[in-house]
Coordinates of C-alpha atoms in Angstrom, one line a residue:
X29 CA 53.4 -26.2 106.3
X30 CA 52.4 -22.6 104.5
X31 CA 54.7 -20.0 103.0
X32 CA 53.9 -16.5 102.3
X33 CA 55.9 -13.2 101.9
X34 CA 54.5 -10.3 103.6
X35 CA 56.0 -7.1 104.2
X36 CA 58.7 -7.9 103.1
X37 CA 59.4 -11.0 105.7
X38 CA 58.7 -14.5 105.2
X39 CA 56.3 -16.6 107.2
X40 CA 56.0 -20.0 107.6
X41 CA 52.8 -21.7 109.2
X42 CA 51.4 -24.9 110.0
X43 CA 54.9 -26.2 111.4
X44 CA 55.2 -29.4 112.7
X45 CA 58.6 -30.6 113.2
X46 CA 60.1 -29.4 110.1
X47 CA 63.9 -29.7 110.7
X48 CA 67.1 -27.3 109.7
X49 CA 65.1 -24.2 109.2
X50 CA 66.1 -21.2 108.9
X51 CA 69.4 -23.3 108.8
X52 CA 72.6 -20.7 108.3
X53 CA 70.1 -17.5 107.7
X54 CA 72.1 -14.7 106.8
X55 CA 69.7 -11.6 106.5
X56 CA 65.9 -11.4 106.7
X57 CA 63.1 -12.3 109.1
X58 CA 62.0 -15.7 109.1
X59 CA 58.0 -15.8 111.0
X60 CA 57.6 -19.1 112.1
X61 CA 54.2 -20.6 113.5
X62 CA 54.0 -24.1 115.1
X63 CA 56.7 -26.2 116.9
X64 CA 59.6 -26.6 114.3
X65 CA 61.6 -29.8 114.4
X66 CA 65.8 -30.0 115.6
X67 CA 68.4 -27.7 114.4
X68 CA 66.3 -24.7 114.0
X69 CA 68.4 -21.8 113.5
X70 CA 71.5 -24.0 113.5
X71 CA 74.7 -22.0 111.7
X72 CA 72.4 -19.0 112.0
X73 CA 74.7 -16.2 110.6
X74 CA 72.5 -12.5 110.7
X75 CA 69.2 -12.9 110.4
X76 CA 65.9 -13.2 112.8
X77 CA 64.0 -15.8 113.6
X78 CA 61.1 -15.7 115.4
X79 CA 59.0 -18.8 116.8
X80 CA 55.3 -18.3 117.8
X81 CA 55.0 -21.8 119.9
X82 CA 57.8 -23.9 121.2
X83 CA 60.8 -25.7 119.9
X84 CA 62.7 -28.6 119.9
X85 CA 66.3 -29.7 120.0
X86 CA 69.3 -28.5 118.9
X87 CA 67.9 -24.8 118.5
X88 CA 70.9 -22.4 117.5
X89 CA 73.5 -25.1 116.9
X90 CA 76.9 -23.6 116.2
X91 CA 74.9 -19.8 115.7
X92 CA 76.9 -17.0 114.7
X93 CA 74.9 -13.6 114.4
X94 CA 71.6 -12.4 114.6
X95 CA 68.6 -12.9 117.0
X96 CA 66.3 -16.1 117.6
X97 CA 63.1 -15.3 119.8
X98 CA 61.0 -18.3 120.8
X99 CA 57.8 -17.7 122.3
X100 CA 57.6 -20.4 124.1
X101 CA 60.1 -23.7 125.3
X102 CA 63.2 -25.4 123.6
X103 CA 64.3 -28.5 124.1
X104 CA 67.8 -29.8 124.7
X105 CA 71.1 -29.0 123.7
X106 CA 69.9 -25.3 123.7
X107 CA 72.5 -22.9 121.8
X108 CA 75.1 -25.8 121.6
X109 CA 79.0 -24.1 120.4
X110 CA 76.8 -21.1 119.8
X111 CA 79.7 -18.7 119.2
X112 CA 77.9 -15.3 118.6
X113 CA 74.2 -13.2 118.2
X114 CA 71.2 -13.4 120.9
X115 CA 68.9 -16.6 121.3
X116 CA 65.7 -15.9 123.5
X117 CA 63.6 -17.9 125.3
X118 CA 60.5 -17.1 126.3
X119 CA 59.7 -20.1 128.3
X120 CA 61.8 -23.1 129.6
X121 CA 65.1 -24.9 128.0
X122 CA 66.1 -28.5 128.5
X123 CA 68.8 -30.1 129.5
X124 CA 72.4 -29.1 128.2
X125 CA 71.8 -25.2 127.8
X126 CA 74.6 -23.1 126.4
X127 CA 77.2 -26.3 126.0
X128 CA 80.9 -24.9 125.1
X129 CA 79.2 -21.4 123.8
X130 CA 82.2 -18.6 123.0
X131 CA 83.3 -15.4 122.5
X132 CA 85.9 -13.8 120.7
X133 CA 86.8 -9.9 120.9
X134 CA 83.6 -8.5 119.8
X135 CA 81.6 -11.3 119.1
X136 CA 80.1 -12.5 122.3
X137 CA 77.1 -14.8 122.2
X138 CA 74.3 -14.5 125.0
X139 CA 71.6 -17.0 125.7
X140 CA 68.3 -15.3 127.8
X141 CA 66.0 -17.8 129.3
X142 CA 62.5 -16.6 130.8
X143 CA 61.7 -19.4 132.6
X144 CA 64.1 -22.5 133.9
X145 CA 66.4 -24.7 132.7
X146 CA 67.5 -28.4 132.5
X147 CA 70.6 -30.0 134.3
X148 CA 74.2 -29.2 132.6
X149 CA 73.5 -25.4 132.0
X150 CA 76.6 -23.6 130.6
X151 CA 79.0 -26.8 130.8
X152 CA 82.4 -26.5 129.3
X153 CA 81.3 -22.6 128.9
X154 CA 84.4 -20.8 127.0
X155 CA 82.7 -17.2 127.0
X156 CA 79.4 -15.2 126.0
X157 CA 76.6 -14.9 128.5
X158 CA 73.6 -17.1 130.3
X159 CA 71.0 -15.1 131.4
X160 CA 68.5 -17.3 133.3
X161 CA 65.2 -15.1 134.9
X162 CA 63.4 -17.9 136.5
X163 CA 60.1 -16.2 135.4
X164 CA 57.0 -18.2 137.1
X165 CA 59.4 -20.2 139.1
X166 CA 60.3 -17.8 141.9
X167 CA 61.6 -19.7 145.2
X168 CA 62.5 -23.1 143.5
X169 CA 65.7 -23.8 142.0
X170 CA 65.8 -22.3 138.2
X171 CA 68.3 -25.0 137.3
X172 CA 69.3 -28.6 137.0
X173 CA 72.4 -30.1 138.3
X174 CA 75.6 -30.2 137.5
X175 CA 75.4 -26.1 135.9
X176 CA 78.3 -24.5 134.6
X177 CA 80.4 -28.0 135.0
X178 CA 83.9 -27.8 133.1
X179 CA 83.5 -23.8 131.9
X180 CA 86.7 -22.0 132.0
X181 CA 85.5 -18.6 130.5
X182 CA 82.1 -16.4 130.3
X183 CA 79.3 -15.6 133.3
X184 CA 75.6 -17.4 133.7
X185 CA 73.6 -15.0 135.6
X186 CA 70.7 -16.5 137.7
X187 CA 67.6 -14.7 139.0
X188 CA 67.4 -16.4 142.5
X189 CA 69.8 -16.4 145.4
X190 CA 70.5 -19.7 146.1
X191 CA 73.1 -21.9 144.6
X192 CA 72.9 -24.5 142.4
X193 CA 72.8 -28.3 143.5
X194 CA 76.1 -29.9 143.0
X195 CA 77.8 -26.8 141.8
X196 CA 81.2 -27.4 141.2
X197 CA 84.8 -26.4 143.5
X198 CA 86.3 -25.0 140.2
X199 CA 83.8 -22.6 140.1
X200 CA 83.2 -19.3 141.9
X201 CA 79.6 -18.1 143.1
X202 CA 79.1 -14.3 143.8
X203 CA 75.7 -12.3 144.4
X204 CA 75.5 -9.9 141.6
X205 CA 75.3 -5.8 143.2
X206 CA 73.4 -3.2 141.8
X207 CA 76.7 -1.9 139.8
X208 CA 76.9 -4.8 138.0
X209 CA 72.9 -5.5 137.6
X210 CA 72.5 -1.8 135.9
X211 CA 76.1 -2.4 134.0
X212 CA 75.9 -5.8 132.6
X213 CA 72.2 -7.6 133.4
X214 CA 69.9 -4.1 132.2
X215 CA 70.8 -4.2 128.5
X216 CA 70.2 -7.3 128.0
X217 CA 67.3 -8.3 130.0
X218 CA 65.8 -4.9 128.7
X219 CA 66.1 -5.9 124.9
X220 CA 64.8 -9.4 125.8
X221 CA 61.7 -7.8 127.2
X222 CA 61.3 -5.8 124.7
X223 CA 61.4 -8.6 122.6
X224 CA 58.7 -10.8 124.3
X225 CA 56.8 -7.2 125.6
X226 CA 57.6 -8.1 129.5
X227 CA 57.8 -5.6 132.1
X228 CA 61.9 -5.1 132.6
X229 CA 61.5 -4.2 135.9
X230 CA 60.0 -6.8 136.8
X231 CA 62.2 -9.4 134.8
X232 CA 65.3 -7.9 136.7
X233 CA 63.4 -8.0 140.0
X234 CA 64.7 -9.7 142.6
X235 CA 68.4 -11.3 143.7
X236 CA 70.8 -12.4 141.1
X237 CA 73.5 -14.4 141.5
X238 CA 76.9 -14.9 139.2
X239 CA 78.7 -17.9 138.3
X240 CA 81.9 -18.1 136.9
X241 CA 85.0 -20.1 136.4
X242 CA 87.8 -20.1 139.2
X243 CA 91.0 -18.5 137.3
X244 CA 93.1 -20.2 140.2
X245 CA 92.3 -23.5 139.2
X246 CA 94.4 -25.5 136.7
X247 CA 92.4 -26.4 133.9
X248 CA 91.0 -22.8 133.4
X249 CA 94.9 -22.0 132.5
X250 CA 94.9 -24.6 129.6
X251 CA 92.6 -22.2 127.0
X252 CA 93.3 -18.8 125.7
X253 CA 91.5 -16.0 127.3
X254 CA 88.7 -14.4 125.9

């Protein structure tokens, strides 16, 4: 693996499953070519990261601020207890997705996903936002089974309008309207093509559907809300 400075920004090349880096990142841009190895980004705390090629597991472990951009796939266990800044995914993401990410006041972590996702999306979810576009996959199911099992606070957002398989009875399904699509999905889709130079229009074509947890239901009453 090569490191060089230019600009200002730091650039790594020649990657090939390097672990831990850009491991609790606080400022700076981190240019990184190849496939890194687990834990990229892990404790990432301000700083950007972006990945020309795909990555593995454990991407944005425990991630507070700043922005991760992966030009390609990750792995599993995707933004695991991420509890603040923007992970994006070009591409696809393994199993386990978004596992137990937060928010708290201002800090709200959201996960974007171009493409699909493994089974377990957004399990035990306790706040930010999942954002999955389903880019390339149009018509088939844009996630695994089991999604959003266990959350008790934040939304995923799908790009399709057909439920997941095996979606829970503690958790509420609604079809997103264009109030809420302009309100809540345009920001965020918009910055995330800007990021990866997509056509927004087209990344927020389409029916979306909403997922969240079902207030009535005991164990949502157990954790503070957020």
């Amino acid at each position: 693996m090569r490191k060089e400075i230019l600009d200002g920004e730091v650039r790594l090349s020649g990657c090939l499953g390097e672990r831990y880096i850009g491991c609790g990142m606080k400022e700076g841009v981190l240019h990184v070519e190849g496939t890194p190895g687990n834990a990229l980004a892990c404790y990432l705390d301000g700083g950007t990261i972006i990945v020309d090629g795909n990555a593995q597991d454990a991407v944005a472990d425990t991630m507070n601020a700043g922005l991760l951009a992966v030009r390609g796939s990750a792995g599993d266990a995707l933004a695991y207890g991420m509890r603040g800044g923007r992970v994006y995914i070009l591409g696809d993401a393994g199993y386990r997705a978004g596992v137990h990410m937060k928010a708290y006041e201002e800090n709200r972590s959201t996960l974007v996903v171009g493409g699909r996702t493994g089974s377990f999306l957004g399990e035990y979810l306790a706040g930010g936002l999942i954002v999955v576009l389903g880019l390339g996959h149009e018509g088939k199911d844009v996630t695994g089974f089991f999604c959003g099992n266990g959350m008790y606070a934040g939304t995923i957002y799908l790009r399709t309008a057909k439920a997941p398989v095996n979606l829970s009875d503690k958790l509420v399904l609604r079809h997103v309207d264009e109030k809420e699509r302009e309100a809540v999905l345009r920001p965020v889709v918009t910055d995330f093509a800007s990021t990866f130079s997509l056509d927004v229009e087209e990344c927020l074509s389409g029916d979306f559907i909403a997922i969240e947890a079902d207030k009535s239901k005991t164990y949502s009453q157990l954790y503070a809300a957020v």
